[in-house]
């Protein structure tokens, strides 16, 4: 999993996030992640999911937008796992 701090532009504060998002388990076996970041502008968490079947299909899911100090949460579909995660500002 990948943590990300976006570069600061002139007059803006860099987004500061933990190195790794918190992995969470949901109902029915859903896998998800959440992260809280400070500084910068609003952000969201993006996760790369991979199905557990033989196809190993990969796709991205995107969490809610959150302001500095807030939390973004996102879930993979049922029968999939998280293979990468990164907070994004756009």
mmCIF file of C-alpha atoms in Angstrom:
data_model
loop_
_atom_site.group_PDB
_atom_site.id
_atom_site.type_symbol
_atom_site.label_atom_id
_atom_site.label_comp_id
_atom_site.label_asym_id
_atom_site.label_seq_id
_atom_site.Cartn_x
_atom_site.Cartn_y
_atom_site.Cartn_z
ATOM 1 C CA UNK A 1 0.000 0.000 0.000
ATOM 2 C CA UNK A 2 1.189 3.486 -0.737
ATOM 3 C CA UNK A 3 0.877 6.672 1.305
ATOM 4 C CA UNK A 4 1.138 9.989 -0.466
ATOM 5 C CA UNK A 5 1.908 13.570 0.404
ATOM 6 C CA UNK A 6 1.169 15.888 -2.457
ATOM 7 C CA UNK A 7 3.749 18.571 -3.265
ATOM 8 C CA UNK A 8 3.070 22.031 -1.885
ATOM 9 C CA UNK A 9 2.509 24.865 -4.290
ATOM 10 C CA UNK A 10 3.309 28.448 -3.438
ATOM 11 C CA UNK A 11 0.890 29.557 -0.734
ATOM 12 C CA UNK A 12 -0.598 26.115 -0.077
ATOM 13 C CA UNK A 13 0.034 23.546 2.618
ATOM 14 C CA UNK A 14 1.009 20.007 1.621
ATOM 15 C CA UNK A 15 -1.456 17.215 2.259
ATOM 16 C CA UNK A 16 -0.120 15.065 5.099
ATOM 17 C CA UNK A 17 -1.404 11.495 5.378
ATOM 18 C CA UNK A 18 -0.288 8.392 7.299
ATOM 19 C CA UNK A 19 2.040 6.059 5.402
ATOM 20 C CA UNK A 20 -0.715 3.465 5.072
ATOM 21 C CA UNK A 21 -4.509 3.698 5.191
ATOM 22 C CA UNK A 22 -6.356 1.668 7.817
ATOM 23 C CA UNK A 23 -7.689 -1.577 6.309
ATOM 24 C CA UNK A 24 -11.240 -2.452 7.359
ATOM 25 C CA UNK A 25 -13.576 -5.438 6.983
ATOM 26 C CA UNK A 26 -17.221 -4.887 6.173
ATOM 27 C CA UNK A 27 -20.369 -6.944 6.121
ATOM 28 C CA UNK A 28 -20.443 -10.049 3.975
ATOM 29 C CA UNK A 29 -16.656 -10.083 3.563
ATOM 30 C CA UNK A 30 -16.199 -6.713 1.850
ATOM 31 C CA UNK A 31 -12.670 -5.292 2.150
ATOM 32 C CA UNK A 32 -12.122 -1.569 2.470
ATOM 33 C CA UNK A 33 -9.804 1.149 3.673
ATOM 34 C CA UNK A 34 -10.000 4.583 5.263
ATOM 35 C CA UNK A 35 -7.570 7.400 5.819
ATOM 36 C CA UNK A 36 -7.541 10.774 7.559
ATOM 37 C CA UNK A 37 -5.243 13.510 6.237
ATOM 38 C CA UNK A 38 -4.466 17.083 7.299
ATOM 39 C CA UNK A 39 -3.205 20.172 5.520
ATOM 40 C CA UNK A 40 -3.729 20.872 1.866
ATOM 41 C CA UNK A 41 -7.168 20.970 0.347
ATOM 42 C CA UNK A 42 -9.822 18.279 0.148
ATOM 43 C CA UNK A 43 -8.816 14.717 -0.715
ATOM 44 C CA UNK A 44 -10.206 11.223 -1.312
ATOM 45 C CA UNK A 45 -8.838 7.690 -0.997
ATOM 46 C CA UNK A 46 -8.470 5.580 -4.149
ATOM 47 C CA UNK A 47 -8.003 1.810 -3.897
ATOM 48 C CA UNK A 48 -7.019 -0.728 -6.536
ATOM 49 C CA UNK A 49 -9.045 -3.908 -6.104
ATOM 50 C CA UNK A 50 -8.497 -7.382 -7.541
ATOM 51 C CA UNK A 51 -11.121 -10.131 -7.756
ATOM 52 C CA UNK A 52 -10.401 -13.389 -5.940
ATOM 53 C CA UNK A 53 -11.537 -15.578 -8.843
ATOM 54 C CA UNK A 54 -9.322 -16.948 -11.609
ATOM 55 C CA UNK A 55 -9.741 -13.813 -13.760
ATOM 56 C CA UNK A 56 -7.871 -11.620 -11.215
ATOM 57 C CA UNK A 57 -9.722 -8.599 -12.689
ATOM 58 C CA UNK A 58 -8.355 -5.271 -11.394
ATOM 59 C CA UNK A 59 -10.242 -2.003 -11.017
ATOM 60 C CA UNK A 60 -10.194 1.265 -9.022
ATOM 61 C CA UNK A 61 -12.777 2.417 -6.493
ATOM 62 C CA UNK A 62 -12.879 5.938 -5.070
ATOM 63 C CA UNK A 63 -13.912 7.114 -1.621
ATOM 64 C CA UNK A 64 -15.750 10.211 -0.541
ATOM 65 C CA UNK A 65 -14.180 13.661 -0.720
ATOM 66 C CA UNK A 66 -13.064 14.881 2.708
ATOM 67 C CA UNK A 67 -11.724 18.201 3.967
ATOM 68 C CA UNK A 68 -8.475 18.519 5.934
ATOM 69 C CA UNK A 69 -8.832 16.513 9.162
ATOM 70 C CA UNK A 70 -11.659 14.419 7.706
ATOM 71 C CA UNK A 71 -11.775 10.763 6.719
ATOM 72 C CA UNK A 72 -12.285 9.169 3.301
ATOM 73 C CA UNK A 73 -13.576 5.574 3.219
ATOM 74 C CA UNK A 74 -13.809 3.241 0.212
ATOM 75 C CA UNK A 75 -14.754 -0.406 -0.391
ATOM 76 C CA UNK A 76 -13.915 -3.103 -2.948
ATOM 77 C CA UNK A 77 -16.730 -5.188 -4.383
ATOM 78 C CA UNK A 78 -17.536 -8.476 -2.660
ATOM 79 C CA UNK A 79 -14.995 -11.242 -3.382
ATOM 80 C CA UNK A 80 -12.140 -8.827 -4.068
ATOM 81 C CA UNK A 81 -9.043 -7.692 -2.194
ATOM 82 C CA UNK A 82 -7.156 -4.398 -1.997
ATOM 83 C CA UNK A 83 -3.815 -4.413 -3.803
ATOM 84 C CA UNK A 84 -2.974 -0.679 -3.640
ATOM 85 C CA UNK A 85 -4.267 2.481 -2.001
ATOM 86 C CA UNK A 86 -3.428 6.167 -2.317
ATOM 87 C CA UNK A 87 -4.948 9.432 -1.171
ATOM 88 C CA UNK A 88 -5.575 11.855 -4.058
ATOM 89 C CA UNK A 89 -6.414 15.521 -4.355
ATOM 90 C CA UNK A 90 -7.816 15.389 -7.893
#
